[in-house]
Coordinates of C-alpha atoms and ligand atoms in Angstrom, one line a residue:
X1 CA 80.0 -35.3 -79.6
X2 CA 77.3 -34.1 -77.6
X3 CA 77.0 -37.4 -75.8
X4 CA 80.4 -37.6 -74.5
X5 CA 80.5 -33.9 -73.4
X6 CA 77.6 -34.7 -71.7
X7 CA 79.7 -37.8 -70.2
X8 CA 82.3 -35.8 -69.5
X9 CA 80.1 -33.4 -67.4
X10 CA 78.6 -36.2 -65.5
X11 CA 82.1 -37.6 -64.9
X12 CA 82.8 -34.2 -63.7
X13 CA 80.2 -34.0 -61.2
X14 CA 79.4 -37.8 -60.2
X15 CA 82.9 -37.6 -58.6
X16 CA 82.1 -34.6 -56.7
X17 CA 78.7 -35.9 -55.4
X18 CA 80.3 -39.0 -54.1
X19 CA 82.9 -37.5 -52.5
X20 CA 80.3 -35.7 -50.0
X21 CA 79.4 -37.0 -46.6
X22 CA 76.0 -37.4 -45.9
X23 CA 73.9 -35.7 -43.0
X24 CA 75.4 -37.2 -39.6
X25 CA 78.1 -38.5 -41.7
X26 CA 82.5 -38.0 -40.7
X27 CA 83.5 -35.3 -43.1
X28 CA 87.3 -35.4 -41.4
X29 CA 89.6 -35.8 -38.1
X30 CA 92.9 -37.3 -37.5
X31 CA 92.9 -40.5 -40.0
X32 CA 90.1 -39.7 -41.6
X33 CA 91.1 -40.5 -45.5
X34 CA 86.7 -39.8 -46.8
X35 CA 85.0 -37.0 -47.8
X36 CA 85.6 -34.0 -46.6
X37 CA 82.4 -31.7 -47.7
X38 CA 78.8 -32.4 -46.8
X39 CA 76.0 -32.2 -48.9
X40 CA 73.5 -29.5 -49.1
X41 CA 71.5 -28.1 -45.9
X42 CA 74.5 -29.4 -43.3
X43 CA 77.8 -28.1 -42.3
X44 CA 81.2 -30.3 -41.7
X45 CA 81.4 -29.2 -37.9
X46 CA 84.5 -30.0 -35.9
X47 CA 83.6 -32.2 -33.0
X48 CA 87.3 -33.1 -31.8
X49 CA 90.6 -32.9 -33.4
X50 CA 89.9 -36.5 -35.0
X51 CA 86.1 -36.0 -35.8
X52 CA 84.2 -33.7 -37.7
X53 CA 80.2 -34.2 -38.5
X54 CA 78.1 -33.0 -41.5
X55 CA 75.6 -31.4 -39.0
X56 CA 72.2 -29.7 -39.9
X57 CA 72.1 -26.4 -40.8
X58 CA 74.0 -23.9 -42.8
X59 CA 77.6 -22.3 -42.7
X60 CA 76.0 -18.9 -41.5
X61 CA 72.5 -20.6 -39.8
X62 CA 74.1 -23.4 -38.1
X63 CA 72.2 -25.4 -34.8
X64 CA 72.3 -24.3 -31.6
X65 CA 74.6 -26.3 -29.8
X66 CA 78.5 -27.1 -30.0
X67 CA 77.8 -27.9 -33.4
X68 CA 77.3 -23.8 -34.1
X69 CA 80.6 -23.1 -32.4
X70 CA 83.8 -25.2 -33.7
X71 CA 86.9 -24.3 -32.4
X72 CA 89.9 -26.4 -31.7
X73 CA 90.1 -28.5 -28.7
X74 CA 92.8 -28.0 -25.9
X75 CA 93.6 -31.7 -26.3
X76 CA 94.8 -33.5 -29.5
X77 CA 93.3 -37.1 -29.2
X78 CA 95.4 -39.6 -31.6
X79 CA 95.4 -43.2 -32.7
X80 CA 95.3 -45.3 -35.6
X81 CA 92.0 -45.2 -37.6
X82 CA 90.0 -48.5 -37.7
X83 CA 91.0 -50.5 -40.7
X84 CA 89.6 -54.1 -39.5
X85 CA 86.1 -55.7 -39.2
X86 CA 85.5 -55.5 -35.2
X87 CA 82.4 -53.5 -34.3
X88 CA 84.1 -49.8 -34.4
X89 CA 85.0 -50.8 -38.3
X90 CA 82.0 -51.7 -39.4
X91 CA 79.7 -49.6 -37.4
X92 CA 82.0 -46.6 -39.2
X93 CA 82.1 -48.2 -42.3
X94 CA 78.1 -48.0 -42.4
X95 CA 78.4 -44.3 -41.4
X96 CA 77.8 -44.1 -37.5
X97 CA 80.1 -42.1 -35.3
X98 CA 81.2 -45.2 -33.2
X99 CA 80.6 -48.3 -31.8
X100 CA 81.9 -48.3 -27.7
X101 CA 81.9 -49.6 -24.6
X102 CA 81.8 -49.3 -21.1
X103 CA 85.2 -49.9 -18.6
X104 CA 85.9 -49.4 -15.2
X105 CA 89.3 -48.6 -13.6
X106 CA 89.3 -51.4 -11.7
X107 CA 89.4 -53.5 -14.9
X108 CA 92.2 -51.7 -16.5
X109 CA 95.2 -54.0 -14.5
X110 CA 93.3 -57.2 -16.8
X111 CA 95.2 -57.5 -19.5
X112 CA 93.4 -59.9 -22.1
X113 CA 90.6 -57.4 -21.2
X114 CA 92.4 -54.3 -21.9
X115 CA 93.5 -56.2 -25.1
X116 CA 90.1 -55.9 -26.6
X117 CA 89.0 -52.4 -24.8
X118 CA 92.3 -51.4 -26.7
X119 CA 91.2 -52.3 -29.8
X120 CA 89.9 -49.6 -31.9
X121 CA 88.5 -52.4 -34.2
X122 CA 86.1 -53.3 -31.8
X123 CA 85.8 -50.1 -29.7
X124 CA 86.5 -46.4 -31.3
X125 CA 85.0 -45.4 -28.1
X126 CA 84.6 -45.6 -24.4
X127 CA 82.6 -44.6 -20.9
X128 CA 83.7 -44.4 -17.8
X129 CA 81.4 -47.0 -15.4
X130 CA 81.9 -44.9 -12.1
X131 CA 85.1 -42.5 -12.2
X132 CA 83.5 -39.5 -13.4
X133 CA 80.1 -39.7 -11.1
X134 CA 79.5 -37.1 -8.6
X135 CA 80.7 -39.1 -5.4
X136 CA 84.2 -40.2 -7.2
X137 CA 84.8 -36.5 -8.3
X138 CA 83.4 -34.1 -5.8
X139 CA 83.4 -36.3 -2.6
X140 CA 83.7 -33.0 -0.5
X141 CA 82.0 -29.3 -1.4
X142 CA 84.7 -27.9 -3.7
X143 CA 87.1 -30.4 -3.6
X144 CA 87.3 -32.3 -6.7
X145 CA 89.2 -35.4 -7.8
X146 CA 89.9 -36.4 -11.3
X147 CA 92.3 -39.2 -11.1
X148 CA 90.1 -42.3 -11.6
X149 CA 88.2 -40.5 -14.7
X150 CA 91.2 -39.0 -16.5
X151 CA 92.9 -42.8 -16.5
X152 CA 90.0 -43.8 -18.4
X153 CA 90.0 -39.8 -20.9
X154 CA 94.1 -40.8 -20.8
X155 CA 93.0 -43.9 -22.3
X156 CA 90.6 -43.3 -25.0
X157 CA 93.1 -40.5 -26.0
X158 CA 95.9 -43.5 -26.5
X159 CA 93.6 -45.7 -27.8
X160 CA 92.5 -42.9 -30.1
X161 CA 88.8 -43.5 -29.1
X162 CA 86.1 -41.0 -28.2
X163 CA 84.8 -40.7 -24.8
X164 CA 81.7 -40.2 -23.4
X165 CA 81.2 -37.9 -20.0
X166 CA 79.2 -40.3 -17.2
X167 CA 77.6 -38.1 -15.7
X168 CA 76.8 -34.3 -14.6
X169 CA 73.7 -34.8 -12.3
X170 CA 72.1 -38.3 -11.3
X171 CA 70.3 -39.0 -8.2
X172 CA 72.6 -42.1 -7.5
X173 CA 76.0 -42.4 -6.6
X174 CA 75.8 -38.8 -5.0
X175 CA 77.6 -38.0 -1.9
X176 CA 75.7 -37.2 1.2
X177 CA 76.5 -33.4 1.2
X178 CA 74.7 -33.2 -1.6
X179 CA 71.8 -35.6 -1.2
X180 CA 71.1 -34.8 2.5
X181 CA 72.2 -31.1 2.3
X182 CA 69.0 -29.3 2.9
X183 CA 70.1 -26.7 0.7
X184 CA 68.4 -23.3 -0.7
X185 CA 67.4 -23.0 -4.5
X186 CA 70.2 -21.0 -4.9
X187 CA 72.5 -22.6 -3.2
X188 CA 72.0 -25.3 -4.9
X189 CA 72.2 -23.7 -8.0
X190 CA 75.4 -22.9 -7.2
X191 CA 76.2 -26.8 -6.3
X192 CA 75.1 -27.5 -9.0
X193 CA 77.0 -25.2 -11.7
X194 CA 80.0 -25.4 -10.1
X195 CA 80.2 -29.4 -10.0
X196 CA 78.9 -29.5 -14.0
X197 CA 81.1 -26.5 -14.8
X198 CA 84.1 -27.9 -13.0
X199 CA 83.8 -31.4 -14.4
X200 CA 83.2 -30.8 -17.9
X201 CA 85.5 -27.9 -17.9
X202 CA 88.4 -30.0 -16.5
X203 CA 87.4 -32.7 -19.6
X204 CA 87.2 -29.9 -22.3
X205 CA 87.9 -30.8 -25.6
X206 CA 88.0 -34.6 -24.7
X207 CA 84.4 -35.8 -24.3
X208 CA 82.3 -36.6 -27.5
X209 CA 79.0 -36.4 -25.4
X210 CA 78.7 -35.7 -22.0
X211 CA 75.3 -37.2 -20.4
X212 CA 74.9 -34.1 -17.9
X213 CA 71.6 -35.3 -16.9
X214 CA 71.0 -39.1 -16.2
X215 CA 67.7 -40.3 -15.3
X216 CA 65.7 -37.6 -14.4
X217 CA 62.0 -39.6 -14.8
X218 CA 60.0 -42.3 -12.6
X219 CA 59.0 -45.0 -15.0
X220 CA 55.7 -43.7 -14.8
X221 CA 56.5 -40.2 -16.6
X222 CA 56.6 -38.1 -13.3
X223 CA 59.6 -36.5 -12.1
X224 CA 62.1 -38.7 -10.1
X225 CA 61.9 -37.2 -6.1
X226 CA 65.3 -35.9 -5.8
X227 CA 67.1 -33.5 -3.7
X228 CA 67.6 -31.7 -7.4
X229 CA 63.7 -32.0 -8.0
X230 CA 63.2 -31.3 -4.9
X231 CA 64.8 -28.3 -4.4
X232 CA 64.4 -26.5 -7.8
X233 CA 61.7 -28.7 -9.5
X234 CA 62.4 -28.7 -13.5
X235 CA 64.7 -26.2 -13.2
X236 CA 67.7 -28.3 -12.6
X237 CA 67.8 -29.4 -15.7
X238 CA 68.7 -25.8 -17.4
X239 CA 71.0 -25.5 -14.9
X240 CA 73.3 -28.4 -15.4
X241 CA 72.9 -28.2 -18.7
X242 CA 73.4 -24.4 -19.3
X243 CA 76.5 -24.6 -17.0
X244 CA 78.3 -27.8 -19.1
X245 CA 77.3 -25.8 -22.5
X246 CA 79.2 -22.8 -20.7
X247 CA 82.5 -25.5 -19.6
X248 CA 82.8 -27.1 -23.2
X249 CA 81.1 -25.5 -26.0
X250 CA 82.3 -28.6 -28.1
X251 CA 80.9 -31.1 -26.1
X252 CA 77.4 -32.3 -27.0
X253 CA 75.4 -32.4 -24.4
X254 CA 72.5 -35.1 -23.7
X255 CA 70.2 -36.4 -21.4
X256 CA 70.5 -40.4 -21.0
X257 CA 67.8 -42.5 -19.3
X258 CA 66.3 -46.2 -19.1
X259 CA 62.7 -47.3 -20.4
X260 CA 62.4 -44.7 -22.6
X261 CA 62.9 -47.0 -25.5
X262 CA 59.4 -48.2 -25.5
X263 CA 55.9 -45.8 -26.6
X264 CA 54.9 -44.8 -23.2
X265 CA 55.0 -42.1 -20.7
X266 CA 58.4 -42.4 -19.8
X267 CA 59.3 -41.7 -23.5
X268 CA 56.5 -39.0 -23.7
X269 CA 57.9 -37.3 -20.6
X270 CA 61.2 -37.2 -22.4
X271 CA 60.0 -35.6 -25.2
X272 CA 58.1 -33.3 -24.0
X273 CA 61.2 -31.9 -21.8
X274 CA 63.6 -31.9 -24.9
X275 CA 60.4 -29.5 -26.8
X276 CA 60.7 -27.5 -23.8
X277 CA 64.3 -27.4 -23.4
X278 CA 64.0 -26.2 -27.4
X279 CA 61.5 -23.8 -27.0
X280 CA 63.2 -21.9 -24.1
X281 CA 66.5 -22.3 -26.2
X282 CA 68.2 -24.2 -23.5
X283 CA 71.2 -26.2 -25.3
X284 CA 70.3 -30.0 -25.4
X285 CA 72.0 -32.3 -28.4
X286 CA 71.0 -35.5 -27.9
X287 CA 68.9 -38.2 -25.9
X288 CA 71.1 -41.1 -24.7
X289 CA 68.8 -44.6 -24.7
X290 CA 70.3 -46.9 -22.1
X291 CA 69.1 -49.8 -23.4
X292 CA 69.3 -52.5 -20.4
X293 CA 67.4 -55.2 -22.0
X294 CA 66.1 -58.7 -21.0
X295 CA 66.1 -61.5 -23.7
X296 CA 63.4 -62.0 -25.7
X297 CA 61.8 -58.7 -24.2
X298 CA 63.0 -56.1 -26.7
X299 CA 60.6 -53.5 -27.0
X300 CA 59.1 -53.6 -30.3
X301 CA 58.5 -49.6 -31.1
X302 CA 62.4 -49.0 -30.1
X303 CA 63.1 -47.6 -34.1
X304 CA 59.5 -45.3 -34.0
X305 CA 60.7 -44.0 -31.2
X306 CA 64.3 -43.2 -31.8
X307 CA 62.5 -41.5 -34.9
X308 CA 60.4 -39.3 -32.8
X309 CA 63.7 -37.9 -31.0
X310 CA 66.0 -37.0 -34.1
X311 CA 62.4 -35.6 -35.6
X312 CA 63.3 -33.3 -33.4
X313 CA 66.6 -32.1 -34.8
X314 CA 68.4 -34.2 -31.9
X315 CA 70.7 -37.3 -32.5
X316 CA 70.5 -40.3 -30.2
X317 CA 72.2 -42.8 -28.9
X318 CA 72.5 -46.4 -27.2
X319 CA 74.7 -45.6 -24.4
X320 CA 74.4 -48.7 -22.1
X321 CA 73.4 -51.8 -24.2
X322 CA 73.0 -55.3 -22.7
X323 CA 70.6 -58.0 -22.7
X324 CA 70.9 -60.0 -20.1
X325 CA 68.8 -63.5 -19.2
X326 CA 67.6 -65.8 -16.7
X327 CA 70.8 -67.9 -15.4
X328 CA 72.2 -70.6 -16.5
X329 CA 72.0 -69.5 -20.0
X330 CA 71.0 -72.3 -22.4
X331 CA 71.6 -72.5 -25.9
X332 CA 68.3 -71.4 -26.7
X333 CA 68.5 -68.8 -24.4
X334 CA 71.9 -67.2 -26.2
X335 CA 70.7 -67.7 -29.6
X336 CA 67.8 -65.4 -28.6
X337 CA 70.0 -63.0 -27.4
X338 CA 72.0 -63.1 -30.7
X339 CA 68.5 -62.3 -32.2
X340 CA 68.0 -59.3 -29.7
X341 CA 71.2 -57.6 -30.2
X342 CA 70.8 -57.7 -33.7
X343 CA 67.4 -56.4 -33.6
X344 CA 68.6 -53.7 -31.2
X345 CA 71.8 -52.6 -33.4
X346 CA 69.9 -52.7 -36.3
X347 CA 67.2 -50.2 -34.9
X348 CA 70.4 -47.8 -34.8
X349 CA 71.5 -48.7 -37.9
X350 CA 67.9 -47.4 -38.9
X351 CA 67.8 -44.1 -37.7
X352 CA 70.5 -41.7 -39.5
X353 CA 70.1 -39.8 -36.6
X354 CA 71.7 -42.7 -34.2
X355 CA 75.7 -41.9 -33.8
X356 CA 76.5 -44.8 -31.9
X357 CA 76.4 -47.9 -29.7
X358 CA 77.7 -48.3 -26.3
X359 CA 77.8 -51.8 -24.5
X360 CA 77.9 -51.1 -20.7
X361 CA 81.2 -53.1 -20.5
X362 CA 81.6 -56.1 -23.0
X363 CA 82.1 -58.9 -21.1
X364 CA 80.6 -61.1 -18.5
X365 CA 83.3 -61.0 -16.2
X366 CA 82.6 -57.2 -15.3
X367 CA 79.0 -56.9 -16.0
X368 CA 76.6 -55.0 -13.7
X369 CA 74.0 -57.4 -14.0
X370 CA 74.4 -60.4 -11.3
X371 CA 75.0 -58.4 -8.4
X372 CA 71.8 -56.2 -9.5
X373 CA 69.7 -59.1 -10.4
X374 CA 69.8 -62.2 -8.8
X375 CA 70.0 -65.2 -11.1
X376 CA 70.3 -63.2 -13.8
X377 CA 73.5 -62.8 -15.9
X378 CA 75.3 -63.4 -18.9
X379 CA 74.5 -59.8 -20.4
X380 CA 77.1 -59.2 -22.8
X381 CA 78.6 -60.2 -26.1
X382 CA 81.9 -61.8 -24.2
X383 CA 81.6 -64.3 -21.6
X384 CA 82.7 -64.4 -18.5
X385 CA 86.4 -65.6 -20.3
X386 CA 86.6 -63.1 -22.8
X387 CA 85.3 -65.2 -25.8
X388 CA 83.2 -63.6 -27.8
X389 CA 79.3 -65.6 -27.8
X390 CA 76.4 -65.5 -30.5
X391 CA 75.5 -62.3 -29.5
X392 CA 78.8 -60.8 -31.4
X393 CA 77.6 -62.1 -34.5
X394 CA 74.1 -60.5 -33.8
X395 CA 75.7 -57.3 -34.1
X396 CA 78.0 -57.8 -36.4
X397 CA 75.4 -59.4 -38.6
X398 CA 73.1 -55.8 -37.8
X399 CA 76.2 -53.8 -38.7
X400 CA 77.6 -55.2 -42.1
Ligands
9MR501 O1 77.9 -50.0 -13.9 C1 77.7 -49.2 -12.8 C2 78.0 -50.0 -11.6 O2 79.3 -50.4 -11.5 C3 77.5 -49.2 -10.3 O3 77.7 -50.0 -9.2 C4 76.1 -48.7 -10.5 C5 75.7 -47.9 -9.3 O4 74.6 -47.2 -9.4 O5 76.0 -47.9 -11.7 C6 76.3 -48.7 -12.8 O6 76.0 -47.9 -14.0 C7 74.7 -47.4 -14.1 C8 74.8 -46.1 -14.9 O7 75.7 -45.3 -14.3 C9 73.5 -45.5 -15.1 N1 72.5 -46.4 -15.7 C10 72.4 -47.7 -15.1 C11 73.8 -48.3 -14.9 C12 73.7 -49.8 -14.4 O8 73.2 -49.7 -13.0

């Protein structure tokens, strides 16, 4: 008798306990079917109207950040939930928030390409390349142009994927008013809050993350010379980010750089800003890893130090993943790449505190790489016709 009451107890609760999503863990969203509470010490926050997040904190003491502030977004992003064993299905399957890519609008008139960006099997989320940089958006002081970026939100809101913002305030791709416009500190300030205030504000309640800052260090640790460090030193960076925090309270909001993966000054100085950001209680969410690798030269310390960035109560992300090698690849050299990726994907896998993975584009055909690096190439997990190479099953093999 008093064995099976106490079975019946444990059936009681063992249900219950199973059916709560862990820390970082979808707790619902359009075609979510899982749990729908979290476990102790984290809230089920609504990120977007088809994803909610057990984040850290408490119903009444929540984070700072969007995740303290849920409200409905102004858009309704729908599509069918992932229900196949492409990248997006198993990478949510073992708990992350997605598994992405890159595109470019240029790219969206290929058809067998757009027939695998489509697919929220393989990709439950995507970046725009280019279309929401500062010289595609706000080419002229006040003038801005959305019609390249929201193809690609328009997009991921078919599609049903979640898109990333690319980017608030980089040093590249700027338009000349801005980079040769000899401004004040305040007027720049005000450059500068009304481009990230207008740009994430015309994408609220659509953009997962938003990378409002994008490569803010020299490799060496010391600030990039820009006309933003220039002009306001540190400073920029509470700007931009203050001003995107102010233009969607939803949207997470991270800094994304390169060579940061690696234990080394670059990493240090990226630390060090996000403790500042913290103590000064400016919002930041997140620290985006770009992740532009070269085979067989994957940083061994990449897990210690995605560790030392969700230590800090952040989550992280790769946000532009590929590997690329010395051309003409050989079969050695691809098997080593399907070694890399995995090794890379698994270090996510790793980390609770990793969300996601982001390819920058997925095929060879519209890779970055070989107009970047001479003789170098063949950087993604498609080749140049779309078929998928070893490196697939590198990441499928880290994500199963
Ligand atoms: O993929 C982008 C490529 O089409 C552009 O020509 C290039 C110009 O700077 O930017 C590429 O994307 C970059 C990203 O925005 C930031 N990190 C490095 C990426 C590769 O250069």
């Amino acid at each position: 008798m008093k064995l099976s009451t106490s079975f019946s107890v444990l059936a009681a609760i063992v249900p219950f306990a199973l059916a709560q999503s862990q820390e970082w863990g979808q707790c619902g969203g359009i075609g979510w079917t899982g749990p729908t509470t979290c476990v102790a010490g984290t809230v089920c926050t609504v990120i977007n109207a088809y994803y909610s997040q057990c984040l850290p904190g408490t119903a009444t003491t929540a984070p700072s950040g969007p995740s303290s502030t849920p409200s409905k977004p102004s858009s309704t992003p729908s599509g069918p939930a992932p229900t196949g064993s492409g990248l997006n299905s198993l990478a949510k399957a073992a708990g992350k928030v997605y598994f992405g890519t890159a595109t470019d609008n240029g790219e969206l008139s290929d058809q067998p390409y757009t027939a695998i960006l489509d697919n929220i099997n393989e990709f439950g989320q995507i970046t725009p390349a280019n279309s929401m940089k500062w010289d595609a958006t706000e080419p002229t002081r006040g003038t801005f142009t959305f019609s390249g970026g929201d193809q690609i939100a328009n997009l991921a809101k078919t599609n049903g994927q979640l898109l990333r913002g690319h980017n608030c305030v980089w040093y590249n791709q700027l338009p000349s008013w801005v980079s040769n416009g000899q401004f004040t500190a305040a007027d720049l300030t005000d450059v500068i809050q009304t481009h990230c205030g207008t740009l994430v504000g015309h994408y609220k309640g659509q953009v997962y993350s938003w990378d409002v800052i994008n490569e803010p260090f020299n490799d060496d640790g010391t600030w990039r010379s820009d006309v933003f460090y220039n002009t306001l030193g540190t400073q920029y960076v509470p700007i931009a980010l203050k001003a995107a925090r102010a233009a969607d309270p939803n949207a997470k909001l991270y800094i994304n750089d390169y060579n940061i993966e690696q234990q080394g000054a670059k990493a240090t100085a990226m630390l060090n800003l996000v403790k500042q950001l913290q103590a000064d209680g400016v919002p930041i969410d997140g620290v985006g890893f770009q992740c532009h690798f070269i085979v067989g030269e994957v940083p061994g310390t990449f897990q210690q130090t995605l560790e030392q960035f969700t230590a800090l109560g952040l989550e992280v992300a790769i946000t532009e993943l590929d590997i690329r090698m010395t051309l003409p690849a050989t079969s050695a050299s691809l098997a080593q790449q399907q070694k890399d990726y995995q090794t890379v994907v698994q270090a996510c896998m790793n980390v609770k505190g990793c969300v996601g993975i982001t390819l920058w584009d997925f095929t060879d055909k519209y890779s970055w790489v070989p107009s970047t690096f001479s003789g170098q190439g063949e950087a993604c997990p498609w080749d140049q016709n779309l078929q998928k190479k070893p490196a697939y099953s590198g990441i499928t093999a880290a994500l199963a």
